[in-house]
Amino acid sequence: MAKLMIDPVTRIEGHLGIELDINEGKVTEAKTHSTLFRGFERIVVGRDPRDAPIILQRICGVCHTEHRLCSLRAIENAAGVTDEIPEQAKLIRNIIEAITFMYSHGIHLYALAGPDYSDGVAKTGLTRLNFLTGQGYREAVKAQRTLHECLALLGGKAPHFMTACPGGVTLQPDAALITRVTTRVLEVKKWAVGRTFDPSDDAATNVPAVLENVLAEAEQGSWKGPDPELGNALYDLISMLAVAKLKFGADKSGIGPGRYVAMGVFDKPGGGTYMPAGFYNGSSIEPFDEKNIIEDVKHSWYTAESGGMYVGDAPPLEPDYGKDVGYSWAKAPRYKGMSAEVGPLARLVSAGLDPLDLRKTLGGSATIGSTLTRNLARTQEILWLIDSLERWLLELKPGKKTAIDYNVPNSGFGVGLWEAPRGALSHWVEIEGGKTKRYQVVAPTTWNVRPRDNNGNAGPIEDSLVNVKVPSSPVSSHFIKDAGMDPLYILQAVRSFDPCLACTVHMTAPNRRKYSVKVEHF
Ligand code: NFE
Ligand code: MG
């Protein structure tokens, strides 16, 4: 048996270490170490609740939109004004949110996960996916810039947009602004799926043709590159998924717990969300209730009093670094006592969606969580986002009411439920004397990267690494010569969750651990 420590895991957001037991070419046990403490939930205590969305937005530079909106939802809920938020404000929030999702999925698929399937890392022939030099990568950077321009037009700046406030949004879009944003979204649509403006159009239209081309090219072992009429990004993403399945067996690797939590995102007029909340218990979808969320801290570097109860009742966390059984700064959220995966796959499973049956046919099942299906669901969600964005931009008309008058309540308790690109996001606030008395955030990656809970049950990433193959000869440039191991499949599995550790634990200890890959044989 060998022990392998990879710390940090690169090409994710934030700092994560993983500790693995390896036996006969497979992982037999995994532990995730979140190596950051931040304490944002403590910073907002004692301040005006209206500060919370602005401060907590700084938890992350990627999902900044979501933390601001989720925090606004929590304080609007505490003030009892959720049902009074103007429809125009919800529409603008949806558009800003959808653009952020597209941006974030683009970073993940091209810059973080994509290189593992590129010619540069794994000799797959997919030179378009090569980091920095690949044509697909360069086109994606241009699309990212265009999406950031949309965010800046609607949000005043990007990242960390500024135009949503308690009670609605401060933006009054005119026809020129709507046109400028729509033009840019359509540029991205053309690059992604080869199609232009058509409200009745389905962004997934070209998927069967691209899939057929890509599978034929994969079989011949020669990549011709995209037909711009069918979509350049569609070609890149489908070729990446084909290589993931055919060359690396990603449909059988990185298998998660098969349970999913989604909290609902993109407000519908009149109430409810386009992407619904739900808990998939392994065989069916149950209604979601935030009262079922407990955050455990037995293996996290916090005092026992900081967790173990319904998270809405939990006191401000108290660090207890170095405690015996602790191994992570992440807490361990559970739903009805169980670990659950969150993310685009969880959203689509909870919505009962598998566009074109892609997960069922390519991934073996619409509900299995694997290295393949997580990235496949992210791709499916991009298509859904393009269609939704086009529709919402058409619904956006100048001159409508965008905010209500808002007063800070003297006391109250509020819950904000939402989704970020990486999955379910929730904020809880208690207000007393007009100030924030307690605040809790559970971010998406906290669900996925959590350590063992009070009962010793592992988290989704920990579970997904068990049985992952560790070849003893090189399959990629990740090969560790000294150890005689290639951790490519391990890294593909971890990255398929698109982890963000900055969000997860919301200062690192200097010299606590060196940046290294450590191996011990025994
Ligand atoms: Ni820091 Fe985040 C997203 C949130 S992560 S990126 O998406 O909320 O868990
Ligand atoms: Mg928290």
Coordinates of C-alpha atoms and ligand atoms in Angstrom, one line a residue:
M1 CA 0.0 0.0 0.0
A2 CA 1.1 3.6 -0.6
K3 CA 0.0 6.9 0.7
L4 CA -0.2 9.8 -1.7
M5 CA -0.7 13.4 -0.7
I6 CA -1.5 15.9 -3.4
D7 CA -1.4 19.4 -2.0
P8 CA -2.4 21.7 -3.5
V9 CA -4.7 20.3 -6.1
T10 CA -4.1 22.7 -9.0
R11 CA -6.6 23.9 -11.6
I12 CA -9.4 24.4 -9.0
E13 CA -10.3 27.6 -7.1
G14 CA -8.6 27.9 -3.7
H15 CA -6.5 25.5 -1.7
L16 CA -7.3 21.8 -1.4
G17 CA -5.1 18.9 -0.4
I18 CA -6.1 15.3 -0.9
E19 CA -4.7 12.4 1.0
L20 CA -5.1 9.0 -0.6
D21 CA -4.5 5.3 0.3
I22 CA -3.6 3.4 -2.8
N23 CA -3.6 -0.3 -3.1
E24 CA -3.1 -2.5 -6.3
G25 CA -3.4 0.5 -8.6
K26 CA -6.6 1.9 -7.1
V27 CA -7.6 4.4 -4.4
T28 CA -8.9 2.6 -1.3
E29 CA -9.5 5.6 0.9
A30 CA -9.5 9.4 0.5
K31 CA -9.5 12.5 2.7
T32 CA -10.0 16.0 1.6
H33 CA -8.2 18.8 3.4
S34 CA -9.5 22.3 3.0
T35 CA -6.5 24.3 4.0
L36 CA -8.0 27.8 4.2
F37 CA -9.8 29.6 7.1
R38 CA -11.6 32.8 6.3
G39 CA -14.4 33.5 8.8
F40 CA -16.6 35.8 6.7
E41 CA -19.6 34.8 8.7
R42 CA -18.0 36.5 11.7
I43 CA -17.1 39.7 9.9
V44 CA -20.8 40.6 9.3
V45 CA -21.8 40.2 13.0
G46 CA -22.7 43.5 14.6
R47 CA -23.1 45.3 11.4
D48 CA -26.1 46.7 9.5
P49 CA -27.7 43.7 7.7
R50 CA -27.5 45.8 4.4
D51 CA -23.7 45.4 4.6
A52 CA -23.9 41.6 4.4
P53 CA -24.6 41.2 0.7
I54 CA -21.7 43.6 -0.1
I55 CA -19.2 42.0 2.3
L56 CA -20.2 38.4 1.6
Q57 CA -20.1 38.9 -2.1
R58 CA -16.3 39.1 -1.5
I59 CA -16.2 35.5 -0.3
C60 CA -15.3 34.7 -3.9
G61 CA -14.1 36.3 -7.2
V62 CA -16.0 33.8 -9.3
C63 CA -19.4 33.3 -7.7
H64 CA -19.6 36.9 -6.4
T65 CA -23.1 37.4 -8.0
E66 CA -24.6 34.5 -6.2
H67 CA -23.4 35.4 -2.7
R68 CA -24.8 38.9 -3.1
L69 CA -28.1 37.7 -4.4
C70 CA -28.4 34.9 -1.8
S71 CA -27.6 37.3 1.0
L72 CA -30.2 39.7 -0.3
R73 CA -32.7 36.9 -0.3
A74 CA -31.9 36.1 3.3
I75 CA -32.4 39.7 4.5
E76 CA -35.5 40.2 2.3
N77 CA -36.9 37.0 3.8
A78 CA -36.2 38.4 7.3
A79 CA -37.9 41.6 6.4
G80 CA -40.9 39.7 5.0
V81 CA -40.8 41.4 1.6
T82 CA -39.8 38.4 -0.6
D83 CA -43.2 38.4 -2.4
E84 CA -43.0 42.2 -3.0
I85 CA -39.8 42.2 -5.1
P86 CA -40.8 43.7 -8.5
E87 CA -40.9 41.2 -11.4
Q88 CA -38.5 43.5 -13.4
A89 CA -35.9 43.2 -10.5
K90 CA -36.2 39.4 -10.6
L91 CA -35.8 39.4 -14.3
I92 CA -32.6 41.5 -14.1
R93 CA -31.2 39.4 -11.3
N94 CA -31.9 36.2 -13.5
I95 CA -30.1 37.7 -16.4
I96 CA -27.1 38.7 -14.4
E97 CA -27.1 35.3 -12.7
A98 CA -27.3 33.4 -16.0
I99 CA -24.4 35.4 -17.5
T100 CA -22.3 34.6 -14.4
F101 CA -23.2 30.9 -14.7
M102 CA -22.1 30.9 -18.4
Y103 CA -18.9 32.7 -17.4
S104 CA -18.1 30.3 -14.6
H105 CA -18.9 27.1 -16.6
G106 CA -16.6 28.4 -19.4
I107 CA -13.7 28.9 -16.9
H108 CA -14.2 25.4 -15.6
L109 CA -14.6 23.6 -18.9
Y110 CA -11.7 25.3 -20.8
A111 CA -9.2 26.4 -18.1
L112 CA -9.6 24.0 -15.2
A113 CA -11.0 20.6 -16.3
G114 CA -10.4 20.9 -20.1
P115 CA -6.6 20.6 -20.1
D116 CA -6.8 17.1 -18.6
Y117 CA -8.4 16.0 -21.9
S118 CA -6.1 18.1 -24.1
D119 CA -3.2 17.0 -26.3
G120 CA -0.9 19.1 -24.0
V121 CA -1.6 17.0 -20.9
A122 CA -2.7 13.6 -22.1
K123 CA -1.7 13.2 -25.8
T124 CA -5.3 13.0 -27.0
G125 CA -4.9 15.0 -30.2
L126 CA -7.2 17.7 -28.9
T127 CA -4.9 20.6 -29.5
R128 CA -7.7 23.1 -29.4
L129 CA -8.0 22.4 -25.7
N130 CA -4.3 23.0 -24.9
F131 CA -3.9 25.5 -22.1
L132 CA -3.0 29.0 -23.4
T133 CA -2.0 27.9 -26.9
G134 CA -5.1 26.0 -28.1
Q135 CA -7.4 27.8 -30.5
G136 CA -10.5 26.7 -28.5
Y137 CA -8.9 28.0 -25.3
R138 CA -8.2 31.4 -26.9
E139 CA -11.8 31.6 -28.3
A140 CA -13.1 30.9 -24.8
V141 CA -11.0 33.7 -23.3
K142 CA -12.6 36.1 -25.8
A143 CA -16.1 34.8 -24.9
Q144 CA -15.2 35.3 -21.2
R145 CA -14.3 38.9 -21.9
T146 CA -17.6 39.4 -23.7
L147 CA -19.6 37.9 -20.8
H148 CA -17.7 40.1 -18.4
E149 CA -18.6 43.1 -20.5
C150 CA -22.3 42.1 -20.2
L151 CA -21.9 41.8 -16.4
A152 CA -20.2 45.2 -16.2
L153 CA -23.0 46.8 -18.4
L154 CA -25.7 45.4 -16.1
G155 CA -23.9 45.4 -12.8
G156 CA -21.7 48.5 -12.9
K157 CA -18.5 46.5 -12.7
A158 CA -17.3 42.9 -12.9
P159 CA -16.4 41.0 -10.9
H160 CA -18.5 42.0 -7.8
F161 CA -21.5 43.7 -9.5
M162 CA -23.2 46.4 -7.6
T163 CA -26.7 47.0 -8.9
A164 CA -28.7 44.7 -6.6
C165 CA -29.9 46.0 -3.3
P166 CA -32.3 45.0 -0.6
G167 CA -35.8 45.3 -2.3
G168 CA -34.7 44.9 -5.9
V169 CA -32.2 46.4 -8.2
T170 CA -30.9 49.9 -8.7
L171 CA -30.6 49.5 -12.5
Q172 CA -33.1 51.1 -14.9
P173 CA -32.2 49.5 -18.3
D174 CA -33.0 51.5 -21.4
A175 CA -33.3 50.2 -24.9
A176 CA -29.7 51.0 -25.8
L177 CA -28.4 49.0 -22.8
I178 CA -30.6 46.0 -23.5
T179 CA -29.4 46.0 -27.1
R180 CA -25.7 46.2 -26.1
V181 CA -26.1 43.2 -23.7
T182 CA -28.2 41.2 -26.2
T183 CA -25.7 41.8 -29.0
R184 CA -22.9 40.4 -26.8
V185 CA -24.9 37.4 -25.6
L186 CA -25.7 36.5 -29.2
E187 CA -22.0 36.7 -30.2
V188 CA -21.3 34.2 -27.4
K189 CA -24.3 32.1 -28.6
K190 CA -22.9 32.0 -32.2
W191 CA -19.5 30.9 -31.0
A192 CA -21.0 28.3 -28.6
V193 CA -23.7 26.7 -30.7
G194 CA -23.3 28.2 -34.2
R195 CA -26.7 29.8 -34.1
T196 CA -27.9 33.4 -34.0
F197 CA -31.0 35.2 -32.8
D198 CA -34.1 33.1 -32.9
P199 CA -36.4 33.1 -29.8
S200 CA -38.0 29.8 -30.9
D201 CA -34.7 28.2 -31.5
D202 CA -33.3 25.5 -29.3
A203 CA -29.5 25.9 -28.4
A204 CA -29.2 22.1 -28.4
T205 CA -30.3 21.8 -32.1
N206 CA -26.8 21.0 -33.4
V207 CA -25.8 18.6 -30.7
P208 CA -26.7 15.4 -32.6
A209 CA -24.8 16.5 -35.7
V210 CA -21.7 17.5 -33.7
L211 CA -21.9 14.3 -31.6
E212 CA -22.0 12.2 -34.8
N213 CA -19.0 14.1 -36.3
V214 CA -17.0 13.9 -33.1
L215 CA -17.6 10.2 -32.5
A216 CA -16.5 9.5 -36.1
E217 CA -13.4 11.6 -35.6
A218 CA -12.6 9.9 -32.3
E219 CA -12.9 6.5 -34.0
Q220 CA -10.5 7.5 -36.8
G221 CA -8.2 9.2 -34.3
S222 CA -8.0 12.4 -36.3
W223 CA -9.6 15.6 -35.1
K224 CA -10.8 17.9 -38.0
G225 CA -11.8 20.8 -35.8
P226 CA -15.2 22.6 -35.6
D227 CA -17.6 23.6 -38.3
P228 CA -18.5 27.2 -37.1
E229 CA -22.1 26.7 -38.4
L230 CA -22.5 24.0 -35.8
G231 CA -20.7 25.7 -33.0
N232 CA -17.1 25.9 -32.0
A233 CA -17.6 25.5 -28.2
L234 CA -20.1 22.7 -28.8
Y235 CA -17.4 20.9 -30.8
D236 CA -14.8 21.5 -28.0
L237 CA -17.0 20.3 -25.2
I238 CA -18.4 17.3 -27.0
S239 CA -14.9 16.2 -28.2
M240 CA -13.7 16.6 -24.6
L241 CA -16.6 14.5 -23.3
A242 CA -16.0 11.8 -26.0
V243 CA -12.3 11.6 -25.1
A244 CA -13.3 11.5 -21.4
K245 CA -15.5 8.5 -22.0
L246 CA -13.7 6.6 -24.8
K247 CA -10.0 7.1 -23.7
F248 CA -10.3 7.6 -20.0
G249 CA -13.5 5.7 -19.0
A250 CA -14.7 8.8 -17.1
D251 CA -18.3 7.3 -17.1
K252 CA -17.0 4.7 -14.7
S253 CA -14.7 6.9 -12.6
G254 CA -15.3 9.4 -9.8
I255 CA -18.6 7.8 -8.8
G256 CA -20.3 10.0 -6.1
P257 CA -23.0 9.1 -3.5
G258 CA -25.9 9.4 -6.0
R259 CA -27.8 11.7 -3.7
Y260 CA -28.3 15.4 -4.8
V261 CA -29.5 18.6 -3.2
A262 CA -30.7 21.6 -5.2
M263 CA -32.2 24.8 -3.7
G264 CA -33.8 26.4 -6.7
V265 CA -32.6 29.2 -8.9
F266 CA -33.9 31.7 -11.5
D267 CA -37.1 33.3 -10.2
K268 CA -40.3 32.8 -12.1
P269 CA -42.9 35.5 -12.3
G270 CA -45.4 35.0 -9.5
G271 CA -43.1 32.7 -7.4
G272 CA -41.1 29.6 -7.7
T273 CA -37.9 29.0 -9.7
Y274 CA -37.2 27.8 -13.2
M275 CA -34.6 25.4 -11.9
P276 CA -36.5 23.8 -8.9
A277 CA -35.3 22.9 -5.4
G278 CA -35.3 19.2 -4.6
F279 CA -33.5 16.3 -2.8
Y280 CA -32.8 13.2 -4.9
N281 CA -32.5 10.5 -2.3
G282 CA -30.9 7.9 -4.6
S283 CA -34.2 6.7 -6.1
S284 CA -36.7 9.6 -6.1
I285 CA -37.0 13.3 -5.8
E286 CA -38.3 14.7 -2.5
P287 CA -39.4 18.2 -1.7
F288 CA -36.5 20.2 -0.3
D289 CA -36.6 21.7 3.2
E290 CA -33.7 23.7 4.6
K291 CA -34.6 22.6 8.1
N292 CA -33.0 19.2 7.2
I293 CA -29.5 20.7 6.9
I294 CA -27.1 20.1 9.7
E295 CA -23.4 21.1 9.6
D296 CA -21.1 18.7 11.5
V297 CA -17.7 19.8 12.9
K298 CA -16.3 16.7 14.5
H299 CA -13.5 16.4 11.9
S300 CA -13.4 20.2 11.1
W301 CA -11.1 22.6 13.0
Y302 CA -13.9 24.2 14.9
T303 CA -15.2 23.8 18.5
A304 CA -17.8 21.2 19.1
E305 CA -20.3 24.0 19.9
S306 CA -19.9 25.5 16.3
G307 CA -22.0 22.8 14.6
G308 CA -24.0 19.6 14.9
M309 CA -27.4 21.3 14.9
Y310 CA -29.8 22.7 12.3
V311 CA -27.5 25.3 10.6
G312 CA -30.1 28.1 11.0
D313 CA -29.7 27.7 14.8
A314 CA -25.9 27.5 14.8
P315 CA -23.9 30.1 16.7
P316 CA -21.0 32.0 15.1
L317 CA -18.2 29.5 14.4
E318 CA -15.2 29.3 16.7
P319 CA -11.9 28.0 15.2
D320 CA -10.1 25.1 17.1
Y321 CA -7.1 24.6 14.8
G322 CA -5.1 21.5 15.6
K323 CA -7.8 19.5 17.4
D324 CA -7.1 15.7 17.3
V325 CA -9.6 14.3 14.8
G326 CA -9.8 17.5 12.7
Y327 CA -8.4 17.5 9.2
S328 CA -10.2 20.3 7.4
W329 CA -11.4 23.9 7.6
A330 CA -14.6 22.8 5.8
K331 CA -17.6 21.8 7.9
A332 CA -19.6 18.8 6.9
P333 CA -23.2 19.6 5.8
R334 CA -25.7 16.7 5.8
Y335 CA -29.2 16.6 4.5
K336 CA -31.5 14.3 6.5
G337 CA -28.3 12.9 8.0
M338 CA -26.7 12.0 4.6
S339 CA -24.0 13.5 2.4
A340 CA -25.3 14.9 -0.9
E341 CA -23.7 16.2 -4.1
V342 CA -24.5 19.6 -5.4
G343 CA -23.8 21.3 -8.8
P344 CA -25.2 21.4 -12.3
L345 CA -25.8 17.6 -12.2
A346 CA -27.8 18.0 -9.0
R347 CA -29.9 20.8 -10.5
L348 CA -30.7 18.8 -13.6
V349 CA -31.5 15.6 -11.6
S350 CA -33.8 17.6 -9.3
A351 CA -35.5 19.2 -12.4
G352 CA -35.9 15.7 -14.0
L353 CA -33.9 17.1 -17.0
D354 CA -31.6 15.1 -19.3
P355 CA -31.7 17.1 -22.6
L356 CA -31.4 14.7 -25.6
D357 CA -30.9 11.8 -23.1
L358 CA -27.2 12.6 -23.2
R359 CA -26.5 11.4 -19.6
K360 CA -28.6 8.3 -20.0
T361 CA -26.9 7.3 -23.3
L362 CA -23.3 8.5 -22.8
G363 CA -23.1 8.4 -19.0
G364 CA -25.0 5.1 -18.4
S365 CA -27.8 6.8 -16.4
A366 CA -29.3 10.3 -15.9
T367 CA -28.8 10.2 -12.2
I368 CA -25.3 8.6 -11.7
G369 CA -22.6 11.1 -10.6
S370 CA -19.3 10.4 -12.4
T371 CA -16.3 12.3 -13.7
L372 CA -18.1 12.2 -17.1
T373 CA -21.7 13.1 -16.1
R374 CA -20.7 16.1 -14.0
N375 CA -19.0 17.8 -17.0
L376 CA -21.8 16.6 -19.3
A377 CA -24.4 18.1 -17.1
R378 CA -22.4 21.4 -17.0
T379 CA -22.5 21.3 -20.8
Q380 CA -26.2 20.6 -20.9
E381 CA -26.8 23.4 -18.5
I382 CA -25.0 25.9 -20.8
L383 CA -27.5 25.1 -23.6
W384 CA -30.4 25.6 -21.2
L385 CA -28.8 28.9 -20.1
I386 CA -28.4 30.2 -23.6
D387 CA -32.1 29.6 -24.4
S388 CA -33.2 31.1 -21.1
L389 CA -31.0 34.2 -21.5
E390 CA -32.3 34.9 -24.9
R391 CA -35.9 34.7 -23.7
W392 CA -35.3 36.8 -20.6
L393 CA -33.5 39.5 -22.6
L394 CA -36.6 39.7 -24.9
E395 CA -38.9 40.1 -21.8
L396 CA -36.8 43.0 -20.5
K397 CA -38.5 46.3 -21.3
P398 CA -37.4 49.8 -20.1
G399 CA -39.4 51.9 -17.6
K400 CA -40.7 49.3 -15.2
K401 CA -40.4 49.4 -11.4
T402 CA -37.2 47.8 -10.2
A403 CA -37.3 48.2 -6.4
I404 CA -39.5 48.6 -3.4
D405 CA -38.8 50.9 -0.4
Y406 CA -36.9 48.8 2.2
N407 CA -36.5 49.3 5.9
V408 CA -34.1 47.2 8.0
P409 CA -36.2 45.3 10.4
N410 CA -35.3 45.7 14.1
S411 CA -35.4 42.0 14.6
G412 CA -36.0 38.9 12.5
F413 CA -34.7 35.7 11.0
G414 CA -34.2 35.1 7.3
V415 CA -33.2 32.3 5.0
G416 CA -31.8 32.8 1.5
L417 CA -31.8 29.8 -0.8
W418 CA -30.3 30.0 -4.3
E419 CA -27.8 28.2 -6.6
A420 CA -24.3 29.2 -7.7
P421 CA -22.6 27.6 -10.7
R422 CA -21.1 25.0 -8.4
G423 CA -24.4 24.1 -6.7
A424 CA -26.7 24.8 -3.8
L425 CA -26.0 28.0 -1.9
S426 CA -27.7 29.1 1.4
H427 CA -27.4 32.0 3.8
W428 CA -29.1 32.4 7.2
V429 CA -29.3 35.7 9.1
E430 CA -30.6 36.6 12.5
I431 CA -31.2 40.4 13.1
E432 CA -31.4 41.9 16.6
G433 CA -31.5 45.6 17.4
G434 CA -31.3 46.4 13.7
K435 CA -27.9 44.6 13.5
T436 CA -26.8 41.2 12.3
K437 CA -26.6 38.9 15.4
R438 CA -25.7 35.6 13.6
Y439 CA -24.9 34.7 10.1
Q440 CA -24.4 31.3 8.4
V441 CA -23.3 30.5 4.9
V442 CA -23.2 27.0 3.4
A443 CA -21.6 27.2 0.0
P444 CA -21.8 24.6 -2.8
T445 CA -18.3 23.3 -2.4
T446 CA -18.8 22.8 1.3
W447 CA -21.3 20.1 0.4
N448 CA -19.0 18.4 -2.1
V449 CA -15.6 18.7 -0.4
R450 CA -16.7 18.2 3.2
P451 CA -14.7 15.9 5.5
R452 CA -16.3 13.0 7.4
D453 CA -19.4 13.9 9.4
N454 CA -20.0 13.1 13.1
N455 CA -20.9 9.5 12.2
G456 CA -17.7 9.0 10.3
N457 CA -19.4 9.0 6.8
A458 CA -17.2 10.5 4.0
G459 CA -18.1 13.5 1.8
P460 CA -19.0 13.3 -1.9
I461 CA -15.5 14.0 -3.2
E462 CA -14.0 11.6 -0.7
D463 CA -16.5 8.9 -1.8
S464 CA -15.9 9.6 -5.5
L465 CA -12.2 9.0 -5.2
V466 CA -12.5 5.4 -3.9
N467 CA -11.8 2.9 -6.7
V468 CA -10.3 5.5 -9.0
K469 CA -7.5 3.9 -11.0
V470 CA -3.9 5.0 -10.4
P471 CA -1.8 3.7 -13.3
S472 CA 1.8 2.8 -12.6
S473 CA 3.0 3.9 -16.0
P474 CA 2.5 7.4 -17.6
V475 CA -0.9 8.2 -19.2
S476 CA -0.3 12.0 -18.9
S477 CA 2.1 14.7 -18.0
H478 CA 0.8 14.4 -14.4
F479 CA 2.9 11.2 -14.0
I480 CA 4.9 11.3 -10.7
K481 CA 8.2 9.6 -11.6
D482 CA 9.4 9.1 -8.0
A483 CA 6.2 7.4 -7.0
G484 CA 5.6 5.5 -10.2
M485 CA 2.0 6.7 -10.2
D486 CA -0.1 8.8 -12.6
P487 CA -2.8 10.7 -10.7
L488 CA -4.6 11.9 -13.8
Y489 CA -7.9 10.0 -13.1
I490 CA -7.8 11.3 -9.5
L491 CA -7.4 14.9 -10.6
Q492 CA -10.1 14.5 -13.3
A493 CA -12.5 13.2 -10.7
V494 CA -11.8 16.0 -8.2
R495 CA -12.0 18.7 -10.9
S496 CA -15.3 17.3 -12.2
F497 CA -16.8 18.8 -9.1
D498 CA -15.3 22.2 -10.0
P499 CA -14.3 22.9 -6.3
C500 CA -13.9 26.3 -4.9
L501 CA -12.2 26.3 -1.5
A502 CA -12.5 30.1 -1.1
C503 CA -16.3 29.7 -1.0
T504 CA -16.1 26.5 1.1
V505 CA -14.7 27.9 4.3
H506 CA -15.7 31.4 3.5
M507 CA -5.6 33.1 6.2
T508 CA -3.8 30.3 5.8
A509 CA -1.4 29.2 8.5
P510 CA 2.1 30.1 7.2
N511 CA 4.5 27.2 6.8
R512 CA 1.8 24.7 7.9
R513 CA 2.2 22.6 4.8
K514 CA 4.5 22.9 1.9
Y515 CA 3.2 22.9 -1.7
S516 CA 4.2 19.5 -2.7
V517 CA 3.2 16.0 -3.7
K518 CA 4.3 13.6 -0.9
V519 CA 4.4 9.9 -1.3
E520 CA 5.1 7.3 1.3
H521 CA 5.4 3.6 0.6
F522 CA 4.8 1.1 3.3
Ligands
NFE1 NI1 -15.9 30.4 -5.1 FE1 -19.0 29.3 -5.3 C1 -19.8 28.7 -6.8 C2 -20.5 29.7 -4.4 S1 -18.4 27.6 -4.5 S2 -17.1 29.6 -6.6 O1 -20.3 28.4 -7.8 O2 -21.4 30.0 -3.8 O3 -18.7 26.5 -3.8
MG2 MG -20.4 28.3 6.6

